[in-house]
Coordinates of C-alpha atoms (C1' of nucleotides) in Angstrom, one line a residue:
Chain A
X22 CA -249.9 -7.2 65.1
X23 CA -249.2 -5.0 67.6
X24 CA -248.1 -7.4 70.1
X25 CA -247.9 -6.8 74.1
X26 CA -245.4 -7.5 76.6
X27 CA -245.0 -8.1 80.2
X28 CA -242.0 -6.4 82.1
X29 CA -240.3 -10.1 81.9
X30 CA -240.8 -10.8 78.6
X31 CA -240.1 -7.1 77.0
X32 CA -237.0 -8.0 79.2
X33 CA -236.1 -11.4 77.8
X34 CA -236.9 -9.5 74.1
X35 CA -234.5 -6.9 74.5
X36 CA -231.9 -9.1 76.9
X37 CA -231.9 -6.8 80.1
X38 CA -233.6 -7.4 83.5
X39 CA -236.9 -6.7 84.1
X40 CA -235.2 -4.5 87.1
X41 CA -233.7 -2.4 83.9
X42 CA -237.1 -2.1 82.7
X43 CA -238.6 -0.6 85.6
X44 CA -235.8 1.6 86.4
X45 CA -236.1 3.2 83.4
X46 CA -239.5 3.8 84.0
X47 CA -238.7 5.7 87.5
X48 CA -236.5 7.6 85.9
X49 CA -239.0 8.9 83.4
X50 CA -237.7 7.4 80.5
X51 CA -240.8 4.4 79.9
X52 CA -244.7 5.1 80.4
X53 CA -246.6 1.8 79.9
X54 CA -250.1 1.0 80.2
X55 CA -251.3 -0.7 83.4
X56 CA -253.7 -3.7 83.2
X57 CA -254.7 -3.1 87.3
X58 CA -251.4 -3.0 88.6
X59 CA -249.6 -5.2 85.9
X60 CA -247.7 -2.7 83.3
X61 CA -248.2 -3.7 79.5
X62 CA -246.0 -3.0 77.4
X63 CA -246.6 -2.1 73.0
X64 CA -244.6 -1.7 70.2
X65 CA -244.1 1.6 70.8
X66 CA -242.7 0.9 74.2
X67 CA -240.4 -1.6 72.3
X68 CA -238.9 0.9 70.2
X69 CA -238.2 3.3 72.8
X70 CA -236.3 0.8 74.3
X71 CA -233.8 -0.2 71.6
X72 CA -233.2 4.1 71.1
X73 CA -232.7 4.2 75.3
X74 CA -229.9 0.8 74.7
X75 CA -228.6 2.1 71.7
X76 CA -228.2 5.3 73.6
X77 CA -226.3 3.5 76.4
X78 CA -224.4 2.0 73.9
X79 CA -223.3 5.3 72.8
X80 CA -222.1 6.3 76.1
X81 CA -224.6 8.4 77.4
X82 CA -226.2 8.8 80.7
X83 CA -230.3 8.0 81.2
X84 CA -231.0 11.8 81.8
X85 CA -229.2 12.4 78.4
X86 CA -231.3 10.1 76.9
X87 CA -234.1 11.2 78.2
X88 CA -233.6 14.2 77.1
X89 CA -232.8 13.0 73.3
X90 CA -236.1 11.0 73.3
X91 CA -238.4 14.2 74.4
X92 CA -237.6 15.5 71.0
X93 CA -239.1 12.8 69.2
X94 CA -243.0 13.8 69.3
X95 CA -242.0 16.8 70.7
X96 CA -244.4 19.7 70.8
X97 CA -244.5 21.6 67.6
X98 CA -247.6 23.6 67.8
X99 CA -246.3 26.3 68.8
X100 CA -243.3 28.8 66.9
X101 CA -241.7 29.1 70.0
X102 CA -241.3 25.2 70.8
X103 CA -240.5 24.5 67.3
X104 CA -237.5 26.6 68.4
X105 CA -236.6 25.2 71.5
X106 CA -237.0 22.2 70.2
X107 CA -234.5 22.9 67.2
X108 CA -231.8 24.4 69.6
X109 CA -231.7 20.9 71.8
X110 CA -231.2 19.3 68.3
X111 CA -228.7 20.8 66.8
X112 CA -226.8 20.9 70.2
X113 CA -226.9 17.2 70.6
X114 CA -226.1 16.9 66.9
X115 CA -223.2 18.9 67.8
X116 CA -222.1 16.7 70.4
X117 CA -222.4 13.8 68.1
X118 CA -220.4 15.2 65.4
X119 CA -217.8 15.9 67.9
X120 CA -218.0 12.1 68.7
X121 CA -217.5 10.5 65.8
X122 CA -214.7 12.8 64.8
X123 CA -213.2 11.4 67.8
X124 CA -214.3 8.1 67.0
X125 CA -212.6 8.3 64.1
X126 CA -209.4 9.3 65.6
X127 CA -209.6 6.2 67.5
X128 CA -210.5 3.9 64.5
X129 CA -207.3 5.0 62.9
X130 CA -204.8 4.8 65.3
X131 CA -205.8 1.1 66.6
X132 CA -205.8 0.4 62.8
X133 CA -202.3 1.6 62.7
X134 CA -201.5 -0.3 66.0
X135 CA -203.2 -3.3 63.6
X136 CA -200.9 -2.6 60.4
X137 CA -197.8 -2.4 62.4
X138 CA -198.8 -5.5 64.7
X139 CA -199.3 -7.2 61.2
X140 CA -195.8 -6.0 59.4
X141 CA -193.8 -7.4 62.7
X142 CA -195.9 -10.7 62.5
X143 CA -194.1 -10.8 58.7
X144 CA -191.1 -10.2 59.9
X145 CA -191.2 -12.3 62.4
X146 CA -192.6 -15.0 60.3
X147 CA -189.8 -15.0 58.1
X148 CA -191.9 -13.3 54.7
X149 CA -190.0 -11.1 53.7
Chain B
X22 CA -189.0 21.4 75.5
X23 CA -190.6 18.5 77.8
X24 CA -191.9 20.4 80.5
X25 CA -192.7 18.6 83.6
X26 CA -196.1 19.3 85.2
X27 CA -197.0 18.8 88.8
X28 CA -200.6 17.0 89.3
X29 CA -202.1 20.4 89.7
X30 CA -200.7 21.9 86.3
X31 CA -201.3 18.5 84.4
X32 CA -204.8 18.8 85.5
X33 CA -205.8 22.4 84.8
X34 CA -203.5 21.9 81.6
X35 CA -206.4 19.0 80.6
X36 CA -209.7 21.1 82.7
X37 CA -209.8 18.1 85.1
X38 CA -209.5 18.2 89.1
X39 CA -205.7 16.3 90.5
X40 CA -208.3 14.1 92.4
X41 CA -209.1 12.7 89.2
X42 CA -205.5 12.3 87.9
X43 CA -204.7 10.8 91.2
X44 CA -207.6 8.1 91.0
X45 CA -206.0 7.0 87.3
X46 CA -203.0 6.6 88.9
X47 CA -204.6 4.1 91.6
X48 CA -206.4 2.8 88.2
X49 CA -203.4 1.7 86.8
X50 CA -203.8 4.0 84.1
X51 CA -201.0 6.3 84.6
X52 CA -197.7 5.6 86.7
X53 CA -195.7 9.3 87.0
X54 CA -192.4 9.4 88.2
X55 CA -192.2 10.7 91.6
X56 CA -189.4 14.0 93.3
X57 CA -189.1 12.3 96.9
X58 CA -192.9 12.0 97.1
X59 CA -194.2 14.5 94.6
X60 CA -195.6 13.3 91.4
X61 CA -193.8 14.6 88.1
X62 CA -195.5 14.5 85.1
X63 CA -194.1 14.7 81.6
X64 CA -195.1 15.1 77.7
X65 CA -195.8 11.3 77.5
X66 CA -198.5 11.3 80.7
X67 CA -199.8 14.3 79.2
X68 CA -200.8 12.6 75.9
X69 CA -202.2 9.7 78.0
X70 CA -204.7 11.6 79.9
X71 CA -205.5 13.1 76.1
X72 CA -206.5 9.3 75.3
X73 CA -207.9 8.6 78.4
X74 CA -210.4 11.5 78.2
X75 CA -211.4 11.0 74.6
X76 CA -212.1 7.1 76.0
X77 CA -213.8 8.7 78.2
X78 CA -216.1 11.3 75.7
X79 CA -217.1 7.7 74.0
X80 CA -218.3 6.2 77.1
X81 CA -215.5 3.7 78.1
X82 CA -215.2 2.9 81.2
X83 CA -211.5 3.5 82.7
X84 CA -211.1 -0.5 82.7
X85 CA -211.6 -0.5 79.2
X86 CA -209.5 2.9 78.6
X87 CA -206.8 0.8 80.7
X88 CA -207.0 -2.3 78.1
X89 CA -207.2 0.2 75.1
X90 CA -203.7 2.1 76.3
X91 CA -201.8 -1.0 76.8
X92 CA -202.5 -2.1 73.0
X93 CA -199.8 1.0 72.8
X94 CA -196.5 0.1 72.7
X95 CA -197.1 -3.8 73.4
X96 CA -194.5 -6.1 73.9
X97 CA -194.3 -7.0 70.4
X98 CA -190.9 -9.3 70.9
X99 CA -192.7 -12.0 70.6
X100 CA -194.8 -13.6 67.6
X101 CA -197.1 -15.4 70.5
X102 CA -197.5 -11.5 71.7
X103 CA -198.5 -10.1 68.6
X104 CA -200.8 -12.3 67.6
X105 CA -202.8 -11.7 71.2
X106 CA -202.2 -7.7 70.4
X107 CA -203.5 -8.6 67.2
X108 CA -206.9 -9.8 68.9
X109 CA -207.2 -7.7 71.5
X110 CA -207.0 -4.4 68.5
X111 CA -209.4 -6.2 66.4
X112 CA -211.4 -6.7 68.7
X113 CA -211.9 -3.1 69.9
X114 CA -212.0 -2.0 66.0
X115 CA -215.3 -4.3 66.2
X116 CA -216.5 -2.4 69.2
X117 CA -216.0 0.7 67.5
X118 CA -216.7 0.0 64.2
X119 CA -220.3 -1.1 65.9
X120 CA -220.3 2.2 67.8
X121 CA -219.7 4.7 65.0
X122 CA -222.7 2.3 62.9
X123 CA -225.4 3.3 66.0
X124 CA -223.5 7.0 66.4
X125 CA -224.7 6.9 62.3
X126 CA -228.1 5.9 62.7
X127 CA -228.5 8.7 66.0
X128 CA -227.2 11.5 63.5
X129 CA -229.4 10.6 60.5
X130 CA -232.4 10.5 63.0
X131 CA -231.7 13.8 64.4
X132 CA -230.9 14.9 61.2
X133 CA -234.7 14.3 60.2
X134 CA -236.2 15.7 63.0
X135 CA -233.8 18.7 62.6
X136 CA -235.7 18.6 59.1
X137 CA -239.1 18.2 60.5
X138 CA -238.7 21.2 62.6
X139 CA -237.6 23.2 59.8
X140 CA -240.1 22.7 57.5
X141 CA -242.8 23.3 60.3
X142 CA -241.6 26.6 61.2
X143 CA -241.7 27.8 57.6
X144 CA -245.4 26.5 57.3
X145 CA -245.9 28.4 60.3
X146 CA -244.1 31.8 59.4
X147 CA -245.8 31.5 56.8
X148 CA -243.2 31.1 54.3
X149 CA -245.5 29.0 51.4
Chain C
dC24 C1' -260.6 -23.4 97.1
dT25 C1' -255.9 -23.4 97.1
dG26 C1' -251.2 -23.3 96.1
dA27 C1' -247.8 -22.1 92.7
dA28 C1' -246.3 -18.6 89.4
dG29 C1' -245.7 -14.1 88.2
dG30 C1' -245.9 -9.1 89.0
dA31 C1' -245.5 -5.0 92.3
dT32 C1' -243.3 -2.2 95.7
dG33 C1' -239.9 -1.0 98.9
dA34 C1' -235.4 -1.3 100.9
dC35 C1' -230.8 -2.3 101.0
dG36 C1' -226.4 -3.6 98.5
dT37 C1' -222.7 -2.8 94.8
dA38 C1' -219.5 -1.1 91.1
dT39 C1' -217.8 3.0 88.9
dA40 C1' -215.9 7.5 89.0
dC41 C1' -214.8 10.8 91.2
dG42 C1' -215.7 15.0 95.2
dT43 C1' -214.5 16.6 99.7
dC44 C1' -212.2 17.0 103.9
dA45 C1' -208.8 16.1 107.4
dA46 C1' -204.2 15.4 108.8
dT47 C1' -199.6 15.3 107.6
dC48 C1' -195.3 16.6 105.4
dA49 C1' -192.0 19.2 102.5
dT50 C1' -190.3 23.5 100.8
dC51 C1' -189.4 28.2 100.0
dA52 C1' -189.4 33.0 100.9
dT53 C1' -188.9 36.5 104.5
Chain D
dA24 C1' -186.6 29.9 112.2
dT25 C1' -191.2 30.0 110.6
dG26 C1' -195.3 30.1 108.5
dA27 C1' -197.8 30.1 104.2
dT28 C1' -198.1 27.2 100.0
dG29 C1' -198.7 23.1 97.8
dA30 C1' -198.3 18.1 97.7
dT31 C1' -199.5 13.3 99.9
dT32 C1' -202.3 9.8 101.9
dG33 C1' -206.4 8.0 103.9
dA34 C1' -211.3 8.1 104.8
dC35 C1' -215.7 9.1 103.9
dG36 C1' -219.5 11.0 100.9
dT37 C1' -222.2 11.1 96.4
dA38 C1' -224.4 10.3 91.8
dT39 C1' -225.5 6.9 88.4
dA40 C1' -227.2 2.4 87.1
dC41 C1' -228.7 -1.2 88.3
dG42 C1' -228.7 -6.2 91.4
dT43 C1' -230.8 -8.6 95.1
dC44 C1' -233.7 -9.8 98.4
dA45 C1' -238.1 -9.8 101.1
dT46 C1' -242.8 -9.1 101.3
dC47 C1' -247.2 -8.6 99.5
dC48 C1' -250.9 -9.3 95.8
dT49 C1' -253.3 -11.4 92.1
dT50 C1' -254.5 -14.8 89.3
dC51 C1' -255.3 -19.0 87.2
dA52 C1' -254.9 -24.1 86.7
dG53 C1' -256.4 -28.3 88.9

DNA sequence: CTGAAGGATGACGTATACGTCAATCATCAT
DNA sequence: ATGATGATTGACGTATACGTCATCCTTCAG
């Protein structure tokens, strides 16, 4: 239904400030329509802004994200874009592989902090 | 061996300026013994700063880094203890757990576009 | 027509995570 | 003894990512 959005409301949707919303949009990160001087925001506006949370989520900084969402739609008329475009990719899948190897580290040794936490509760506990 | 570092060999041992070891230190994140008034590091603050940096690759801020290194060698002498390690770990294994979920989703989506890219630069080299 | 609500644009403030610089102090070789 | 080297403690500066007004416009119900 293609539905559109104030700054307020895309805020209250996605459960950030409106400030957020416009900052972003500074930065470079959001484009929306203008109805006079009120922005309008789409679906496709929407979407960009769960990637750009879920990318905060992740740790990364605005420019980085930025960055990451120029290659979706990027240009690929050309040979040449195609691969530039394909280095930034693989580059940032790099980095992300290197994260969630470290992320796994992580997983496992706060899992191992769990198990042992759990065998002195047993102890403890008297169940032998 | 335990070698001892000074806050200028820990920090070009882990690429990192002393400033920022220092700052930790006010942080509450590392607590070196001291020579008179010179800071002495040894194999165990040198494996802290390796947890604090890989916090920091995930996007943690040095708060939660701080909250994260103390589930480490709790004070697990009491069952009362345990059971708030107990929450505190799974807690973070949620956050994480979450985290490596969305770190998923970014890889497959780069992944596709990766894919995308490929298959247009064959059409365009001409490789039918 | 008018006033209240909502949106826009600055401008300034704040927390985090350091960088940078100055002044001081201790130590070690010559 | 001394001066260069390296460490310490402030204090101030900076980039990022917003929060918080204040002020101004527009619009729309009554």
């Amino acid at each position: 239904m293609d539905r559109l959005y104030t700054v307020t409301e895309l805020a209250a949707e996605l459960g950030v400030t409106p400030r957020t919303i416009r900052f972003y949009e500074v930065k470079g990160l959001l484009s929306p329509k203008r109805a006079g001087t009120t922005r309008v925001y789409n679906h496709r506006d929407l979407a960009r802004m769960y990637l750009i949370l879920r990318g905060k989520r992740l740790g990364f900084s605005l420019a980085d994200i930025k960055e990451y969402l120029d290659l979706y739609g990027a240009d690929t008329s050309q040979v040449e874009q195609i691969h530039l475009l394909l280095g930034k990719v693989r580059h940032r899948l790099g980095d992300l592989e290197l994260q969630r190897r470290e992320l796994e580290e992580t997983l496992s040794e706060l899992r191992e902090i769990e198990r042992q936490a759990v065998a002195a509760l047993k102890e403890k506990t008297g169940q032998a």
